[in-house]
């Protein structure tokens, strides 16, 4: 089945220790998104790739970076995680934004 | 004013009754509207999308859109305990095509 896969499902990292979250898709969608969702809050868009074009949200902290080496894969790098970065990180894809987004299962990040 | 507003709930509905979830949005030029269901600890799942004024039905779900009032709703008929979840309203913003989510309404179906 075509899908969006995020690894790992759960990630524990130490305060200040760089961490990378990964996302892959078999839908061949041209747009990939990273959202951060904290408890009882709306998913917050961090950035997205339209094909190879990177688009950063104005309020996304510099601590967050992203890479998309090819159509299928996208990575979220958190350079120095703080306690406030503990959240669910959601990867989503779309075909030029049509018909909404398809989400991966998410990665729950804990910072200790 | 928030771009997408929803009552956070919880909304408690008896099993078998109709659950009505509401959402308002601020961007009058928005054209595409989505409802996602999110179970606790899971990622959002798209259940309905609507582009035109009026009603759109899919099984037990009906999405309703009123662009003049900037209002979109979701009706769930014959509510089941498995419908207990948070329902996120999402609106595709006209100026940049980004989808903006509301905080969600927590729905609890009472057995």
PDB file of C-alpha atoms in Angstrom:
ATOM      1  CA  UNK A   1       0.000   0.000   0.000  1.00  0.00           C
ATOM      2  CA  UNK A   2       1.204   3.487  -0.820  1.00  0.00           C
ATOM      3  CA  UNK A   3       1.939   5.294   2.387  1.00  0.00           C
ATOM      4  CA  UNK A   4       3.940   7.751   4.463  1.00  0.00           C
ATOM      5  CA  UNK A   5       6.356   6.137   6.919  1.00  0.00           C
ATOM      6  CA  UNK A   6       8.024   7.870   9.825  1.00  0.00           C
ATOM      7  CA  UNK A   7      10.892   6.485  11.837  1.00  0.00           C
ATOM      8  CA  UNK A   8      11.243   6.034  14.669  1.00  0.00           C
ATOM      9  CA  UNK A   9       7.793   6.042  16.284  1.00  0.00           C
ATOM     10  CA  UNK A  10       9.317   7.080  19.597  1.00  0.00           C
ATOM     11  CA  UNK A  11      12.576   8.941  20.079  1.00  0.00           C
ATOM     12  CA  UNK A  12      14.207   9.873  23.354  1.00  0.00           C
ATOM     13  CA  UNK A  13      17.095  12.297  23.167  1.00  0.00           C
ATOM     14  CA  UNK A  14      19.191  14.181  25.637  1.00  0.00           C
ATOM     15  CA  UNK A  15      18.941  17.912  26.100  1.00  0.00           C
ATOM     16  CA  UNK A  16      21.224  19.524  23.517  1.00  0.00           C
ATOM     17  CA  UNK A  17      22.036  16.308  21.645  1.00  0.00           C
ATOM     18  CA  UNK A  18      21.291  16.516  17.893  1.00  0.00           C
ATOM     19  CA  UNK A  19      18.522  14.265  16.661  1.00  0.00           C
ATOM     20  CA  UNK A  20      17.196  13.379  13.204  1.00  0.00           C
ATOM     21  CA  UNK A  21      13.708  12.198  12.380  1.00  0.00           C
ATOM     22  CA  UNK A  22      12.978  10.577   9.058  1.00  0.00           C
ATOM     23  CA  UNK A  23      10.046  10.339   6.701  1.00  0.00           C
ATOM     24  CA  UNK A  24       9.609   8.352   3.522  1.00  0.00           C
ATOM     25  CA  UNK A  25       6.714   8.097   1.092  1.00  0.00           C
ATOM     26  CA  UNK A  26       5.649   5.798  -1.687  1.00  0.00           C
ATOM     27  CA  UNK A  27       2.865   8.084  -2.929  1.00  0.00           C
ATOM     28  CA  UNK A  28       5.158   9.984  -5.289  1.00  0.00           C
ATOM     29  CA  UNK A  29       3.727  13.241  -3.927  1.00  0.00           C
ATOM     30  CA  UNK A  30       5.714  16.334  -4.800  1.00  0.00           C
ATOM     31  CA  UNK A  31       5.126  18.211  -1.557  1.00  0.00           C
ATOM     32  CA  UNK A  32       6.353  17.088   1.872  1.00  0.00           C
ATOM     33  CA  UNK A  33       5.625  18.861   5.141  1.00  0.00           C
ATOM     34  CA  UNK A  34       6.858  18.759   8.711  1.00  0.00           C
ATOM     35  CA  UNK A  35       4.450  19.659  11.496  1.00  0.00           C
ATOM     36  CA  UNK A  36       4.998  19.913  15.225  1.00  0.00           C
ATOM     37  CA  UNK A  37       2.060  19.063  17.452  1.00  0.00           C
ATOM     38  CA  UNK A  38       2.064  19.549  21.213  1.00  0.00           C
ATOM     39  CA  UNK A  39      -0.606  18.177  23.488  1.00  0.00           C
ATOM     40  CA  UNK A  40      -4.093  19.606  22.835  1.00  0.00           C
ATOM     41  CA  UNK A  41      -2.719  21.996  20.218  1.00  0.00           C
ATOM     42  CA  UNK A  42      -3.159  22.305  16.480  1.00  0.00           C
ATOM     43  CA  UNK A  43      -0.437  20.874  14.272  1.00  0.00           C
ATOM     44  CA  UNK A  44       2.002  23.700  13.555  1.00  0.00           C
ATOM     45  CA  UNK A  45       3.712  23.831  10.183  1.00  0.00           C
ATOM     46  CA  UNK A  46       7.498  24.043  10.504  1.00  0.00           C
ATOM     47  CA  UNK A  47       8.476  23.902   6.829  1.00  0.00           C
ATOM     48  CA  UNK A  48       7.732  22.170   3.588  1.00  0.00           C
ATOM     49  CA  UNK A  49       9.364  21.151   0.340  1.00  0.00           C
ATOM     50  CA  UNK A  50       7.625  21.772  -2.952  1.00  0.00           C
ATOM     51  CA  UNK A  51       9.697  19.411  -5.065  1.00  0.00           C
ATOM     52  CA  UNK A  52      13.225  20.579  -4.176  1.00  0.00           C
ATOM     53  CA  UNK A  53      12.188  24.069  -3.137  1.00  0.00           C
ATOM     54  CA  UNK A  54      12.482  24.547   0.606  1.00  0.00           C
ATOM     55  CA  UNK A  55       9.961  26.797   2.361  1.00  0.00           C
ATOM     56  CA  UNK A  56      10.549  27.764   5.963  1.00  0.00           C
ATOM     57  CA  UNK A  57       7.813  29.204   8.178  1.00  0.00           C
ATOM     58  CA  UNK A  58       8.779  32.585   9.586  1.00  0.00           C
ATOM     59  CA  UNK A  59       8.438  31.475  13.196  1.00  0.00           C
ATOM     60  CA  UNK A  60      10.262  28.150  12.882  1.00  0.00           C
ATOM     61  CA  UNK A  61      13.288  28.282  15.191  1.00  0.00           C
ATOM     62  CA  UNK A  62      16.751  28.083  13.612  1.00  0.00           C
ATOM     63  CA  UNK A  63      17.280  24.978  15.719  1.00  0.00           C
ATOM     64  CA  UNK A  64      15.137  23.090  13.218  1.00  0.00           C
ATOM     65  CA  UNK A  65      16.495  22.147   9.812  1.00  0.00           C
ATOM     66  CA  UNK A  66      15.288  19.888   7.044  1.00  0.00           C
ATOM     67  CA  UNK A  67      16.712  17.924   4.136  1.00  0.00           C
ATOM     68  CA  UNK A  68      15.058  16.293   1.164  1.00  0.00           C
ATOM     69  CA  UNK A  69      17.662  14.293  -0.731  1.00  0.00           C
ATOM     70  CA  UNK A  70      15.109  12.850  -3.175  1.00  0.00           C
ATOM     71  CA  UNK A  71      11.358  12.714  -3.826  1.00  0.00           C
ATOM     72  CA  UNK A  72      10.795   9.857  -1.409  1.00  0.00           C
ATOM     73  CA  UNK A  73      12.676  10.980   1.680  1.00  0.00           C
ATOM     74  CA  UNK A  74      12.636  13.975   3.978  1.00  0.00           C
ATOM     75  CA  UNK A  75      14.489  14.504   7.248  1.00  0.00           C
ATOM     76  CA  UNK A  76      13.948  16.791  10.216  1.00  0.00           C
ATOM     77  CA  UNK A  77      17.102  17.722  12.109  1.00  0.00           C
ATOM     78  CA  UNK A  78      16.922  19.303  15.540  1.00  0.00           C
ATOM     79  CA  UNK A  79      20.375  20.642  16.243  1.00  0.00           C
ATOM     80  CA  UNK A  80      20.128  21.247  19.987  1.00  0.00           C
ATOM     81  CA  UNK A  81      16.855  19.938  21.387  1.00  0.00           C
ATOM     82  CA  UNK A  82      15.425  21.744  24.361  1.00  0.00           C
ATOM     83  CA  UNK A  83      12.728  20.561  26.743  1.00  0.00           C
ATOM     84  CA  UNK A  84      10.232  22.709  24.841  1.00  0.00           C
ATOM     85  CA  UNK A  85      10.843  20.701  21.681  1.00  0.00           C
ATOM     86  CA  UNK A  86       9.207  17.619  23.144  1.00  0.00           C
ATOM     87  CA  UNK A  87       6.224  16.985  20.883  1.00  0.00           C
ATOM     88  CA  UNK A  88       4.751  14.772  18.197  1.00  0.00           C
ATOM     89  CA  UNK A  89       6.408  15.456  14.849  1.00  0.00           C
ATOM     90  CA  UNK A  90       4.218  14.744  11.879  1.00  0.00           C
ATOM     91  CA  UNK A  91       5.330  14.294   8.305  1.00  0.00           C
ATOM     92  CA  UNK A  92       2.707  14.818   5.630  1.00  0.00           C
ATOM     93  CA  UNK A  93       2.650  14.679   1.864  1.00  0.00           C
ATOM     94  CA  UNK A  94       0.378  16.048  -0.819  1.00  0.00           C
ATOM     95  CA  UNK A  95       0.046  16.184  -4.551  1.00  0.00           C
ATOM     96  CA  UNK A  96       0.383  19.951  -4.976  1.00  0.00           C
ATOM     97  CA  UNK A  97      -1.950  20.435  -2.019  1.00  0.00           C
ATOM     98  CA  UNK A  98      -4.912  18.811  -3.658  1.00  0.00           C
ATOM     99  CA  UNK A  99      -7.280  16.693  -1.589  1.00  0.00           C
ATOM    100  CA  UNK A 100      -5.585  17.468   1.717  1.00  0.00           C
ATOM    101  CA  UNK A 101      -2.526  15.876   3.193  1.00  0.00           C
ATOM    102  CA  UNK A 102      -1.606  12.279   3.959  1.00  0.00           C
ATOM    103  CA  UNK A 103       0.089  11.998   7.321  1.00  0.00           C
ATOM    104  CA  UNK A 104       2.626   9.510   8.558  1.00  0.00           C
ATOM    105  CA  UNK A 105       2.172   7.871  11.936  1.00  0.00           C
ATOM    106  CA  UNK A 106       4.287  10.528  13.635  1.00  0.00           C
ATOM    107  CA  UNK A 107       7.359  10.454  15.852  1.00  0.00           C
ATOM    108  CA  UNK A 108       6.906  11.207  19.538  1.00  0.00           C
ATOM    109  CA  UNK A 109      10.023  13.035  20.715  1.00  0.00           C
ATOM    110  CA  UNK A 110      10.958  13.110  24.375  1.00  0.00           C
ATOM    111  CA  UNK A 111      13.823  15.314  25.576  1.00  0.00           C
ATOM    112  CA  UNK A 112      15.476  14.344  28.864  1.00  0.00           C
TER     113      UNK A 112
ATOM    114  CA  UNK B   1      -8.793  36.303  15.436  1.00  0.00           C
ATOM    115  CA  UNK B   2      -7.393  32.836  14.866  1.00  0.00           C
ATOM    116  CA  UNK B   3      -7.369  31.590  11.325  1.00  0.00           C
ATOM    117  CA  UNK B   4      -9.313  28.431  12.148  1.00  0.00           C
ATOM    118  CA  UNK B   5     -11.410  28.243  15.293  1.00  0.00           C
ATOM    119  CA  UNK B   6     -13.055  25.279  16.911  1.00  0.00           C
ATOM    120  CA  UNK B   7     -14.623  24.677  20.273  1.00  0.00           C
ATOM    121  CA  UNK B   8     -12.146  22.436  22.105  1.00  0.00           C
ATOM    122  CA  UNK B   9     -14.887  20.483  23.873  1.00  0.00           C
ATOM    123  CA  UNK B  10     -15.190  17.857  25.101  1.00  0.00           C
ATOM    124  CA  UNK B  11     -18.439  17.274  23.283  1.00  0.00           C
ATOM    125  CA  UNK B  12     -20.331  14.353  24.770  1.00  0.00           C
ATOM    126  CA  UNK B  13     -22.930  12.623  22.583  1.00  0.00           C
ATOM    127  CA  UNK B  14     -24.943   9.475  23.364  1.00  0.00           C
ATOM    128  CA  UNK B  15     -24.275   6.448  21.191  1.00  0.00           C
ATOM    129  CA  UNK B  16     -26.591   6.422  18.173  1.00  0.00           C
ATOM    130  CA  UNK B  17     -27.184  10.177  18.227  1.00  0.00           C
ATOM    131  CA  UNK B  18     -25.920  12.802  15.781  1.00  0.00           C
ATOM    132  CA  UNK B  19     -22.667  14.558  16.667  1.00  0.00           C
ATOM    133  CA  UNK B  20     -22.290  18.070  15.279  1.00  0.00           C
ATOM    134  CA  UNK B  21     -18.842  19.655  15.077  1.00  0.00           C
ATOM    135  CA  UNK B  22     -18.336  23.241  14.033  1.00  0.00           C
ATOM    136  CA  UNK B  23     -15.515  25.363  12.685  1.00  0.00           C
ATOM    137  CA  UNK B  24     -15.104  28.966  11.563  1.00  0.00           C
ATOM    138  CA  UNK B  25     -12.298  30.443   9.503  1.00  0.00           C
ATOM    139  CA  UNK B  26     -11.017  33.932   8.856  1.00  0.00           C
ATOM    140  CA  UNK B  27      -9.672  33.859   5.283  1.00  0.00           C
ATOM    141  CA  UNK B  28     -12.690  34.668   3.125  1.00  0.00           C
ATOM    142  CA  UNK B  29     -10.807  33.551   0.008  1.00  0.00           C
ATOM    143  CA  UNK B  30     -10.294  29.983   1.227  1.00  0.00           C
ATOM    144  CA  UNK B  31     -11.590  27.364  -1.175  1.00  0.00           C
ATOM    145  CA  UNK B  32     -10.770  23.974   0.334  1.00  0.00           C
ATOM    146  CA  UNK B  33     -11.807  22.577   3.685  1.00  0.00           C
ATOM    147  CA  UNK B  34     -10.926  19.344   5.421  1.00  0.00           C
ATOM    148  CA  UNK B  35     -11.915  17.333   8.447  1.00  0.00           C
ATOM    149  CA  UNK B  36      -9.358  15.091  10.099  1.00  0.00           C
ATOM    150  CA  UNK B  37      -9.901  12.601  12.877  1.00  0.00           C
ATOM    151  CA  UNK B  38      -7.107  12.101  15.391  1.00  0.00           C
ATOM    152  CA  UNK B  39      -7.114   9.389  18.019  1.00  0.00           C
ATOM    153  CA  UNK B  40      -5.062  10.008  21.137  1.00  0.00           C
ATOM    154  CA  UNK B  41      -1.360   9.532  20.424  1.00  0.00           C
ATOM    155  CA  UNK B  42      -1.961   8.926  16.723  1.00  0.00           C
ATOM    156  CA  UNK B  43      -1.575  11.050  13.615  1.00  0.00           C
ATOM    157  CA  UNK B  44      -4.478  12.827  11.881  1.00  0.00           C
ATOM    158  CA  UNK B  45      -6.517  10.862   9.357  1.00  0.00           C
ATOM    159  CA  UNK B  46      -8.425  12.620   6.572  1.00  0.00           C
ATOM    160  CA  UNK B  47     -12.116  11.755   6.686  1.00  0.00           C
ATOM    161  CA  UNK B  48     -13.801  14.427   4.543  1.00  0.00           C
ATOM    162  CA  UNK B  49     -13.002  17.310   2.267  1.00  0.00           C
ATOM    163  CA  UNK B  50     -15.385  19.851   0.778  1.00  0.00           C
ATOM    164  CA  UNK B  51     -14.925  22.623  -1.748  1.00  0.00           C
ATOM    165  CA  UNK B  52     -18.439  23.804  -2.622  1.00  0.00           C
ATOM    166  CA  UNK B  53     -21.170  25.407  -0.583  1.00  0.00           C
ATOM    167  CA  UNK B  54     -23.746  22.968   0.698  1.00  0.00           C
ATOM    168  CA  UNK B  55     -23.575  19.423   1.989  1.00  0.00           C
ATOM    169  CA  UNK B  56     -21.332  16.529   1.095  1.00  0.00           C
ATOM    170  CA  UNK B  57     -22.190  13.086   2.411  1.00  0.00           C
ATOM    171  CA  UNK B  58     -19.957  10.047   2.825  1.00  0.00           C
ATOM    172  CA  UNK B  59     -21.474   7.187   4.777  1.00  0.00           C
ATOM    173  CA  UNK B  60     -22.287   8.373   8.296  1.00  0.00           C
ATOM    174  CA  UNK B  61     -20.395  11.630   7.758  1.00  0.00           C
ATOM    175  CA  UNK B  62     -21.760  14.860   6.270  1.00  0.00           C
ATOM    176  CA  UNK B  63     -19.635  17.959   5.766  1.00  0.00           C
ATOM    177  CA  UNK B  64     -21.432  21.278   5.427  1.00  0.00           C
ATOM    178  CA  UNK B  65     -19.912  24.455   4.041  1.00  0.00           C
ATOM    179  CA  UNK B  66     -21.225  28.008   4.107  1.00  0.00           C
ATOM    180  CA  UNK B  67     -18.644  30.335   2.578  1.00  0.00           C
ATOM    181  CA  UNK B  68     -20.735  33.455   3.144  1.00  0.00           C
ATOM    182  CA  UNK B  69     -20.703  32.771   6.881  1.00  0.00           C
ATOM    183  CA  UNK B  70     -17.151  31.320   6.792  1.00  0.00           C
ATOM    184  CA  UNK B  71     -18.427  28.261   8.553  1.00  0.00           C
ATOM    185  CA  UNK B  72     -17.838  24.559   8.031  1.00  0.00           C
ATOM    186  CA  UNK B  73     -19.314  21.712  10.030  1.00  0.00           C
ATOM    187  CA  UNK B  74     -19.173  17.955  10.308  1.00  0.00           C
ATOM    188  CA  UNK B  75     -22.139  15.798  11.230  1.00  0.00           C
ATOM    189  CA  UNK B  76     -21.665  12.220  12.361  1.00  0.00           C
ATOM    190  CA  UNK B  77     -24.853  10.169  12.277  1.00  0.00           C
ATOM    191  CA  UNK B  78     -25.450   7.062  14.375  1.00  0.00           C
ATOM    192  CA  UNK B  79     -22.446   7.898  16.549  1.00  0.00           C
ATOM    193  CA  UNK B  80     -20.372   4.939  17.689  1.00  0.00           C
ATOM    194  CA  UNK B  81     -17.909   4.666  20.596  1.00  0.00           C
ATOM    195  CA  UNK B  82     -15.176   4.280  17.967  1.00  0.00           C
ATOM    196  CA  UNK B  83     -15.946   7.834  16.817  1.00  0.00           C
ATOM    197  CA  UNK B  84     -14.530   9.144  20.100  1.00  0.00           C
ATOM    198  CA  UNK B  85     -11.521  11.176  19.005  1.00  0.00           C
ATOM    199  CA  UNK B  86     -10.366  14.712  18.349  1.00  0.00           C
ATOM    200  CA  UNK B  87     -11.667  16.193  15.110  1.00  0.00           C
ATOM    201  CA  UNK B  88      -9.442  18.748  13.421  1.00  0.00           C
ATOM    202  CA  UNK B  89     -10.860  21.272  10.996  1.00  0.00           C
ATOM    203  CA  UNK B  90      -8.350  22.384   8.368  1.00  0.00           C
ATOM    204  CA  UNK B  91      -8.571  25.174   5.813  1.00  0.00           C
ATOM    205  CA  UNK B  92      -6.415  25.695   2.757  1.00  0.00           C
ATOM    206  CA  UNK B  93      -5.315  29.309   2.876  1.00  0.00           C
ATOM    207  CA  UNK B  94      -5.891  31.145  -0.372  1.00  0.00           C
ATOM    208  CA  UNK B  95      -2.803  33.346  -0.387  1.00  0.00           C
ATOM    209  CA  UNK B  96      -0.213  30.558  -0.162  1.00  0.00           C
ATOM    210  CA  UNK B  97      -2.117  27.246  -0.465  1.00  0.00           C
ATOM    211  CA  UNK B  98      -0.988  26.145   3.005  1.00  0.00           C
ATOM    212  CA  UNK B  99      -3.385  24.089   5.101  1.00  0.00           C
ATOM    213  CA  UNK B 100      -3.979  25.581   8.533  1.00  0.00           C
ATOM    214  CA  UNK B 101      -5.417  23.463  11.310  1.00  0.00           C
ATOM    215  CA  UNK B 102      -7.711  24.313  14.158  1.00  0.00           C
ATOM    216  CA  UNK B 103      -6.955  23.014  17.652  1.00  0.00           C
ATOM    217  CA  UNK B 104      -9.603  20.363  17.305  1.00  0.00           C
ATOM    218  CA  UNK B 105     -12.770  19.372  19.116  1.00  0.00           C
ATOM    219  CA  UNK B 106     -12.642  16.404  21.447  1.00  0.00           C
ATOM    220  CA  UNK B 107     -15.664  14.168  20.871  1.00  0.00           C
ATOM    221  CA  UNK B 108     -16.733  11.593  23.405  1.00  0.00           C
ATOM    222  CA  UNK B 109     -19.453   9.098  22.470  1.00  0.00           C
ATOM    223  CA  UNK B 110     -21.225   7.823  25.551  1.00  0.00           C
ATOM    224  CA  UNK B 111     -22.082   4.092  25.380  1.00  0.00           C
TER     225      UNK B 111
END
